Short mmCIF file of C-alpha atoms and ligand atoms in Angstrom, two decimals:
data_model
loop_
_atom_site.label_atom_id
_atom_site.label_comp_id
_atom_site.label_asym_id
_atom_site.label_seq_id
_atom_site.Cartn_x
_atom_site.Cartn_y
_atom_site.Cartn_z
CA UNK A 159 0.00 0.00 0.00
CA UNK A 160 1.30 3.36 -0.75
CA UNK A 161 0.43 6.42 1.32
CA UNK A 162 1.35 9.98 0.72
CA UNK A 163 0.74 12.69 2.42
CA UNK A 164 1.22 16.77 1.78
CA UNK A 165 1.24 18.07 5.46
CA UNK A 166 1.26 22.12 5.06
CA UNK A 167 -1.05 24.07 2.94
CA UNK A 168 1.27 25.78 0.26
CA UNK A 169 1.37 29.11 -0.51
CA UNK A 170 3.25 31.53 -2.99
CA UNK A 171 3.75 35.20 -2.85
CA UNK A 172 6.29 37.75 -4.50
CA UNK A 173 6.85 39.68 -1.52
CA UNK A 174 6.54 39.55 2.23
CA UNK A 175 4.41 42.26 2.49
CA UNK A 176 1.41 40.18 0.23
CA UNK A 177 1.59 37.53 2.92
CA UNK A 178 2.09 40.20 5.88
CA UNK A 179 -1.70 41.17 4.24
CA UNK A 180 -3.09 37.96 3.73
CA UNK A 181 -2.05 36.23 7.03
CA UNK A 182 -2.95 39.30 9.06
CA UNK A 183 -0.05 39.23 10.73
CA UNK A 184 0.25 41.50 13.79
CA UNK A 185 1.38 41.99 17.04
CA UNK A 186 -0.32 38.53 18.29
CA UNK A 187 2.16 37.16 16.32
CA UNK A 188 5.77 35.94 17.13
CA UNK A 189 8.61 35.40 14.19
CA UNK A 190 11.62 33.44 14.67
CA UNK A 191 14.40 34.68 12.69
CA UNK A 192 17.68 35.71 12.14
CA UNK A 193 18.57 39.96 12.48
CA UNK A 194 19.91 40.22 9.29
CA UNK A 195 16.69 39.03 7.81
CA UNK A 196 14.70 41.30 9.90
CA UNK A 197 16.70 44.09 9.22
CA UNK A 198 16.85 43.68 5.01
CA UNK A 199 12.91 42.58 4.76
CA UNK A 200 10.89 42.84 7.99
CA UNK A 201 12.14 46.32 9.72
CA UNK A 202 9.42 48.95 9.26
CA UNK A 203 6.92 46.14 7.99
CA UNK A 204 5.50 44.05 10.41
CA UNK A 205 4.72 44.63 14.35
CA UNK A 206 4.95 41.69 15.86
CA UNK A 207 7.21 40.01 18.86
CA UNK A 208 10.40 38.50 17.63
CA UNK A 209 12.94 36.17 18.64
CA UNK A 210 16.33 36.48 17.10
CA UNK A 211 18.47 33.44 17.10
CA UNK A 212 21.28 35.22 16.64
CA UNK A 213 20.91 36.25 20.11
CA UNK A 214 21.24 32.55 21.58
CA UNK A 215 24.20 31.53 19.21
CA UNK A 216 25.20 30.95 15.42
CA UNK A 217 25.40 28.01 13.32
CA UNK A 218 23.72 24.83 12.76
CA UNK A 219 21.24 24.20 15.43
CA UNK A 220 22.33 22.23 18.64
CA UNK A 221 20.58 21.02 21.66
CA UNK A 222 22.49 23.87 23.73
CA UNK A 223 21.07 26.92 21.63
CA UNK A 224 17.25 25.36 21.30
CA UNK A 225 17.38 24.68 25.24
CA UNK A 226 17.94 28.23 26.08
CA UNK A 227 15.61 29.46 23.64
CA UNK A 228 12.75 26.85 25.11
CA UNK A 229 13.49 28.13 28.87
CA UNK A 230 12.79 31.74 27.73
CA UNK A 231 9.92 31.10 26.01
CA UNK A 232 8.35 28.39 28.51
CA UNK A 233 5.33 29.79 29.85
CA UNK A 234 4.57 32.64 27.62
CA UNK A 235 1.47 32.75 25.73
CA UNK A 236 2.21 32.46 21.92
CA UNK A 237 -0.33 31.62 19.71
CA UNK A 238 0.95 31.60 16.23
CA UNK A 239 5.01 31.32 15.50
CA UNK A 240 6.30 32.29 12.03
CA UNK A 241 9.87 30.36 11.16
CA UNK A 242 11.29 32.72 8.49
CA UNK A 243 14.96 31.85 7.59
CA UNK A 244 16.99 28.68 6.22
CA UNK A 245 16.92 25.55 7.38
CA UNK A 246 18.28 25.78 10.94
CA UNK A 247 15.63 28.38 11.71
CA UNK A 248 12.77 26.56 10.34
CA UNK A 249 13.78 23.25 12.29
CA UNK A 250 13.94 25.11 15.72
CA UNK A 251 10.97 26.88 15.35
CA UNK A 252 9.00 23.22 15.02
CA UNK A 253 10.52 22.49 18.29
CA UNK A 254 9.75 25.97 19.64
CA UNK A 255 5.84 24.53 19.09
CA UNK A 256 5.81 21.72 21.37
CA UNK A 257 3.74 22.01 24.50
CA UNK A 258 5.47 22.54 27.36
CA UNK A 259 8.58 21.88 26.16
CA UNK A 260 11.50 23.00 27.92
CA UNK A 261 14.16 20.55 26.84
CA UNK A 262 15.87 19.35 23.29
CA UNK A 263 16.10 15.94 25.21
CA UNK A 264 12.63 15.67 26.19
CA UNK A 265 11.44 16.21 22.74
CA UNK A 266 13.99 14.04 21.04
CA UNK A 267 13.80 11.34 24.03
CA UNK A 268 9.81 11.44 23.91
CA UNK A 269 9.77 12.44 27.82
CA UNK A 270 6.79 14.23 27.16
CA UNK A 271 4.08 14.37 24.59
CA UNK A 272 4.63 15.61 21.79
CA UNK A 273 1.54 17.94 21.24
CA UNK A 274 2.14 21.19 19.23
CA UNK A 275 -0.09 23.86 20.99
CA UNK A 276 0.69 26.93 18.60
CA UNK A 277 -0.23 27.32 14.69
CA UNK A 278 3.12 27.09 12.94
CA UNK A 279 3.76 29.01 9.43
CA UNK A 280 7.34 28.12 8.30
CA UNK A 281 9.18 30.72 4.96
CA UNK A 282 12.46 29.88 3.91
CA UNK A 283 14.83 32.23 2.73
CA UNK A 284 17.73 29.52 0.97
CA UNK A 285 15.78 27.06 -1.65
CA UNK A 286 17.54 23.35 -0.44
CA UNK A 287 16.30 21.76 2.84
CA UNK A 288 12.39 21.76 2.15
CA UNK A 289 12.14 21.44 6.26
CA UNK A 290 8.82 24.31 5.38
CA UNK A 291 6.93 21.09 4.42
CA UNK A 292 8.39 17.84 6.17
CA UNK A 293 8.01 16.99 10.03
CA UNK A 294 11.23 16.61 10.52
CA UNK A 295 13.55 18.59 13.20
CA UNK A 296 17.68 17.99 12.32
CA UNK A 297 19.93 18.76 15.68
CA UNK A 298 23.59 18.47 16.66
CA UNK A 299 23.13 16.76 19.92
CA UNK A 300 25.88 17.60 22.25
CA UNK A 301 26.30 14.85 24.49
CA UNK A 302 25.60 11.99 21.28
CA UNK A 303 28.46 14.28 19.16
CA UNK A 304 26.31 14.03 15.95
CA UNK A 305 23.40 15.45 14.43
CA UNK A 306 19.93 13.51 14.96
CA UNK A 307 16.92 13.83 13.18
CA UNK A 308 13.50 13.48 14.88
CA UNK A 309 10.32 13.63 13.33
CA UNK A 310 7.05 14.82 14.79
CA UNK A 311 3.81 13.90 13.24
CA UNK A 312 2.74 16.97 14.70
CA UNK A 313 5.09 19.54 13.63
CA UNK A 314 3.94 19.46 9.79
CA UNK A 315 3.38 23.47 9.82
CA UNK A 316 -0.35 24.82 8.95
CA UNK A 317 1.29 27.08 6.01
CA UNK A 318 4.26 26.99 4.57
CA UNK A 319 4.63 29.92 2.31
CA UNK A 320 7.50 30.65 -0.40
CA UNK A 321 8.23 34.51 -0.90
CA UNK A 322 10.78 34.86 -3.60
CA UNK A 323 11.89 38.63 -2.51
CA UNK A 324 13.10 36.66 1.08
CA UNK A 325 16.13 35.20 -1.87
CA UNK A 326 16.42 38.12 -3.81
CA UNK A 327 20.28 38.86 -2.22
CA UNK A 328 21.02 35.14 -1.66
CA UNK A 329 25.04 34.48 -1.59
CA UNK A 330 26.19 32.16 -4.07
CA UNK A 331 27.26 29.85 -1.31
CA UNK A 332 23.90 29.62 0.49
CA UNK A 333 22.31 29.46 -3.46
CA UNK A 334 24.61 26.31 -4.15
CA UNK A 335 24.78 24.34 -1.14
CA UNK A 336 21.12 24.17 -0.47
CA UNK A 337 19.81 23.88 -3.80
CA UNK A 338 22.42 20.77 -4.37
CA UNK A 339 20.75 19.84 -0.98
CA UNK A 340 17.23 19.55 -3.03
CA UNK A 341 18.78 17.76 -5.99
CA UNK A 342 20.08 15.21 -3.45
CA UNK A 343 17.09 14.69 -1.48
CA UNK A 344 15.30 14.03 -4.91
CA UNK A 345 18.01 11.83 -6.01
CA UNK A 346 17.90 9.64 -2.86
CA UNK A 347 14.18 9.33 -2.39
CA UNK A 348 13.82 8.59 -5.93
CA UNK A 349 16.27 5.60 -6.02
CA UNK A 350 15.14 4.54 -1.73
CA UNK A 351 13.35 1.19 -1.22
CA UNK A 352 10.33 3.20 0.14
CA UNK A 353 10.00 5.46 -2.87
CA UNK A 354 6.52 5.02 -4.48
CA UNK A 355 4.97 6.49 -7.75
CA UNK A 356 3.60 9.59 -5.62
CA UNK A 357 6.92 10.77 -4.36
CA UNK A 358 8.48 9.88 -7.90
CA UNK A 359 6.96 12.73 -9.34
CA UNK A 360 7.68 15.35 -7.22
CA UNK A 361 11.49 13.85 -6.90
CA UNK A 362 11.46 13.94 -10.92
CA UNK A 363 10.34 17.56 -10.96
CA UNK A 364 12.68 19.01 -8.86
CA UNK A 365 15.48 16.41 -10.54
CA UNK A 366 14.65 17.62 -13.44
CA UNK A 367 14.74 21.74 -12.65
CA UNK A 368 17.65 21.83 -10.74
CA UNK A 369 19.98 19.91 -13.11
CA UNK A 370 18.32 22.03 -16.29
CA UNK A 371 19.12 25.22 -14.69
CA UNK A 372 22.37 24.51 -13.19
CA UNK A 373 23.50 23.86 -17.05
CA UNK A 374 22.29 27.27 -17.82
CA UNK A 375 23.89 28.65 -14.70
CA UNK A 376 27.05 27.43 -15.62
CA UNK A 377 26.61 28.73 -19.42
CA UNK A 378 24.88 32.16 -18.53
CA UNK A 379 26.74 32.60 -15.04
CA UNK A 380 25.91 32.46 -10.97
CA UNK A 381 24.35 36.07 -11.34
CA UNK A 382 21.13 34.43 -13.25
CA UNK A 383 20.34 32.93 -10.58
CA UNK A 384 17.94 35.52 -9.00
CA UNK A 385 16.08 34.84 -12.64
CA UNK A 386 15.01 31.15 -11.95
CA UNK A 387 14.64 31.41 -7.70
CA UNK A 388 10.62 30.95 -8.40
CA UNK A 389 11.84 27.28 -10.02
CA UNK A 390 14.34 26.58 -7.21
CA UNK A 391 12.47 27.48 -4.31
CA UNK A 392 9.41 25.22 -6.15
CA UNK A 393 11.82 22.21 -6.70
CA UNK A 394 13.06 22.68 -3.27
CA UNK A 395 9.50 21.82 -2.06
CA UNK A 396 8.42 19.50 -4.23
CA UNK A 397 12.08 17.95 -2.86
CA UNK A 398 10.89 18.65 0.53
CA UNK A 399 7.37 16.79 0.09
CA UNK A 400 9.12 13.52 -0.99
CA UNK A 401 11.17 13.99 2.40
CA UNK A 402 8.07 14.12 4.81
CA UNK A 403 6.75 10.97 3.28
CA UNK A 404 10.27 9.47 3.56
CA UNK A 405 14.14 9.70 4.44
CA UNK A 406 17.13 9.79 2.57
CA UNK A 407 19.66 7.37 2.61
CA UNK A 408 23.47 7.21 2.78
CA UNK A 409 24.39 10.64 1.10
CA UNK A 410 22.82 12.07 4.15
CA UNK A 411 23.46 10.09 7.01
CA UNK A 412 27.58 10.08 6.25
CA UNK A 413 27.19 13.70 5.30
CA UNK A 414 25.25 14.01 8.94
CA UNK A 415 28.30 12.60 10.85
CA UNK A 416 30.33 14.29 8.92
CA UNK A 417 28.88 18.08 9.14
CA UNK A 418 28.86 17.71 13.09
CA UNK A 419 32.15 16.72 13.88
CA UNK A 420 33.89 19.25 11.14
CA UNK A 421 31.40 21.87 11.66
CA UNK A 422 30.21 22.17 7.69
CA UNK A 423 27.23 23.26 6.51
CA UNK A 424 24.17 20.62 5.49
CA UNK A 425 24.51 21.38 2.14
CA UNK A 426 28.02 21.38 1.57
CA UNK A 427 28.40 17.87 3.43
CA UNK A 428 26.15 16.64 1.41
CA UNK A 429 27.39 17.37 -1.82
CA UNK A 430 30.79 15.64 -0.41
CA UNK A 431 29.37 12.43 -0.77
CA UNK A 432 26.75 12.62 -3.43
CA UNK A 433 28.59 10.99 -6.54
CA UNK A 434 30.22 8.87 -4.13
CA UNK A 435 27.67 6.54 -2.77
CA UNK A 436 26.03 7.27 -6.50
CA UNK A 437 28.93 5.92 -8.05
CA UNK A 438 29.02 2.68 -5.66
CA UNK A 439 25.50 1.99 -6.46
CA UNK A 440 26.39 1.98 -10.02
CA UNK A 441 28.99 -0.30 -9.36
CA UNK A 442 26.98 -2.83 -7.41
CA UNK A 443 23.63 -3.07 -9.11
CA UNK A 444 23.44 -0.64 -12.33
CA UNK A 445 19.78 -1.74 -12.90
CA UNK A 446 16.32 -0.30 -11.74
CA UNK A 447 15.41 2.93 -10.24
CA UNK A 448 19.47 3.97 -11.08
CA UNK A 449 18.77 3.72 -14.62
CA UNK A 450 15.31 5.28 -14.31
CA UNK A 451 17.54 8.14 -12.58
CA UNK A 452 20.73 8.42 -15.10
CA UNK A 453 17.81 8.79 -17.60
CA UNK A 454 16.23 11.99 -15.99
CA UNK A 455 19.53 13.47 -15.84
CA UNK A 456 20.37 12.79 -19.55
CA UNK A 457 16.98 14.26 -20.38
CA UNK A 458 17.61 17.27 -18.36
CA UNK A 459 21.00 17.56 -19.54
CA UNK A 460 19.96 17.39 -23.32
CA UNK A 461 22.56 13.90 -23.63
CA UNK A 462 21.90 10.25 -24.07
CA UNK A 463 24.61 8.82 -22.04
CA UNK A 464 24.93 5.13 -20.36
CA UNK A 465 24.41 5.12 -16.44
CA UNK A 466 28.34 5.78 -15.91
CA UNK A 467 28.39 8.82 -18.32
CA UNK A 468 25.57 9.99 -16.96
CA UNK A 469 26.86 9.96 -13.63
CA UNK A 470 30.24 11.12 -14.90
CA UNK A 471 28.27 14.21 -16.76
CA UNK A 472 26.30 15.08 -13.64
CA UNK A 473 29.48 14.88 -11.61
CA UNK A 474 30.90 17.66 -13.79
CA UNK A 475 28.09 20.02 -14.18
CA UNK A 476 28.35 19.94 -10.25
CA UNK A 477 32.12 20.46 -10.19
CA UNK A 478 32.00 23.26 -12.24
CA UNK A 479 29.50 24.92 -9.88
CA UNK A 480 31.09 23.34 -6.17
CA UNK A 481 34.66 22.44 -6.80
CA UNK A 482 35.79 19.23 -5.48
CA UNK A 483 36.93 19.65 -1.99
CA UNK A 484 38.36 16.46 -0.79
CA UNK A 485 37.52 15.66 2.63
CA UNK A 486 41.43 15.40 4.15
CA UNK A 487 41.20 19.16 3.21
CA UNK A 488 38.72 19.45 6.79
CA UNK A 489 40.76 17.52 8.71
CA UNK A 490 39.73 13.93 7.91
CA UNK A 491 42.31 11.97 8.63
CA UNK A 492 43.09 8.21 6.37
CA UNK A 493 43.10 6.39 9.67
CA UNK A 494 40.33 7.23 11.06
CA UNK A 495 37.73 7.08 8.49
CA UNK A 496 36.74 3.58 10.03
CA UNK A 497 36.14 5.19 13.23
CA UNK A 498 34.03 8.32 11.05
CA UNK A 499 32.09 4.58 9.44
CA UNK A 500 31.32 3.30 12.86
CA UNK A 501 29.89 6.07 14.06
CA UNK A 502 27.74 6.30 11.48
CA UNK A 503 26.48 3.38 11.28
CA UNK A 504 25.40 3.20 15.22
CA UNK A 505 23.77 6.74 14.99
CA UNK A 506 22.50 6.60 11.38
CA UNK A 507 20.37 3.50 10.97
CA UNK A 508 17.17 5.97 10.61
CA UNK A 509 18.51 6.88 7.09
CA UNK A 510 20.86 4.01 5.94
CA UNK A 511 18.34 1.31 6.01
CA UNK A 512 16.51 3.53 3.22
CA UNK A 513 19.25 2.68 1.29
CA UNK A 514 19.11 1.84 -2.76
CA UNK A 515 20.97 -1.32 -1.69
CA UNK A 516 22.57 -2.90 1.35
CA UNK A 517 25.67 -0.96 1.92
CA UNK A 518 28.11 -3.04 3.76
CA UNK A 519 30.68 -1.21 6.46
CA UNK A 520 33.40 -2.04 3.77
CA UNK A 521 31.08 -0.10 1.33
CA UNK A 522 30.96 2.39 3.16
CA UNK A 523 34.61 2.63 4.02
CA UNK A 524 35.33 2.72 0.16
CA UNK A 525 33.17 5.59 -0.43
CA UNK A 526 34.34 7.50 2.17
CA UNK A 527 37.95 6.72 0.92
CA UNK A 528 36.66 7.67 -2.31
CA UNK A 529 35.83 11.35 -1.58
CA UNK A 530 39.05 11.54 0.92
FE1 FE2 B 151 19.49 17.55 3.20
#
């Protein structure tokens, strides 16, 4: 049986002002953002009561920064929260919605009920995680030295509302590294064991419009970018609506391991290991879904390639945009990486059993040893 579910309603608006209108958004309100953000887009437009993350600590989120933030608010009465920011934002205010919370480890230990007692309207400003749409809550927990994700049935947000102006200044850096995040989270739900026809489509989509436009990025420049964000913020939900009906698989849960103990960025860990766990599934069963995949990425690429060139091609267009940066160049040392693989597999099982195929520890040891 397949199920499928869209969790948020979806919205789209130009500017932040058209939703400021059509959500009514006033001083009831509360926003969770970053200052930057409020100063470029929300300063001078919106009364409400903020919190600034910025004010608890930078970064990816970790149990330490969410705790504080949870004491402060505990007991307050907030009836609607607004997440506006990238992915680290979005996933801490979901947590910020539990009842009663006042705890990372309660949450992600289930020491209390996990009831959401606040409508929850989540706007990103970077077009890669899709966390506006899923359930899902990524944090670097401490005490565990890796980053865990836990999803909540009930933290799919009531609205989750794209505003392109929120992207209009976007640094290249933030542009790449979460929009490869999108093409990977298509690329490994489309190819999991628990993909079905409903998530195909929306992995396709967003397959197909990030690869097409990163070939016209690299032949028309970075700068066009603010000409297709409508198309990358879209493929980054449709991305993000394959997620909340499933995981992703090994890209993400070595990039996971990986991103918390060298302090990278999602995206960029990610796109570390992309073409190598592609490239070891091509090598142990290049049949099924993997073909179905190389041929989306010929089609978007305008090529009729075998599954290796395909790969090979793909591999390049994303070189050309993120050069290869081995991962010795962070600090990964040869030795070690069978220590990085055990880790892994002890803290990652949520996403490696979602795997194309069984990857074995030595499988896993070759890929890493692969991007090294
Ligand atoms: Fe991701």
């Amino acid at each position: 049986m397949d199920q499928f579910k869209i969790g948020p309603s979806i919205y789209e608006f130009k500017t932040l002002i058209e939703f400021i209108d059509r959500f009514n958004v006033s001083s009831k309100d509360t926003i969770f953002t970053e200052k930057f953000l409020y100063e470029k887009y929300m300063k001078d437009k919106v009364d409400c009561n903020f919190i600034f993350q910025d004010d608890y600590g930078l970064g990816e989120p970790s149990d330490i920064i969410i705790n504080k933030i949870l004491k402060d608010i505990h007991g307050q009465e907030i009836n609607r929260i607004i997440g506006i920011g990238g992915g680290t934002i979005l996933d801490i205010t979901k947590l910020l919605c539990i009842q009663n919370a006042t705890s990372t480890e309660e949450i992600f230990e289930d020491k209390i009920p996990l009831v959401r007692d606040k409508e929850l309207i989540l706007i990103p400003t970077t077009c890669g995680t899709g966390c506006e749409v899923t359930c899902v809550s990524v944090v670097d927990i401490t005490k565990r030295k890796t980053k865990m994700g836990k999803r909540i049935e009930a933290n799919y947000a009531d609205s989750a509302v794209l505003i392109e102006e929120l992207l209009d200044s976007i640094p290249p850096k933030v542009f790449l590294y979460s929009s490869v995040d999108t093409l990977i989270h298509a690329l490994e739900i489309f190819v999991a064991p628990t993909g079905n026809p409903y998530n195909d489509v929306f992995c396709k989509e967003a397959i197909k419009i990030i690869i097409k436009r990163y070939k016209d990025l690299v032949e028309n420049g970075l700068e066009k970018r603010f000409d297709y964000l409508e198309e990358f913020l879209r493929a980054s939900t449709f991305a993000g609506i394959a997620l909340s009906n499933t995981v992703c698989g090994a890209v993400h849960g070595l990039a996971m391991h990986f991103g918390s103990v060298h302090h990278v960025p999602h995206g960029e860990s990610t796109a570390r290991f992309l073409m190598g766990v592609f490239n070891k599934y091509a090598e142990l069963s290049p049949e099924g879904k993997l073909i179905e995949v190389s041929q989306i990425i010929n089609e978007a690429l305008g090529i009729d390639a075998d599954l290796k060139g395909s790969f090979l091609a793909l591999e390049e267009l994303i070189n050309i945009l993120i050069p290869r940066k081995p991962l010795r160049e962070y600090g990964v040392k040869e030795e070690e990486i069978e220590k990085y693989v055990d880790k892994v597999i002890e803290s990652q099982q949520r996403l490696l059993i979602n795997n194309f195929i069984k990857l074995s520890k030595d499988d896993l040891i070759s890929i890493y040893k692969n991007v090294y």
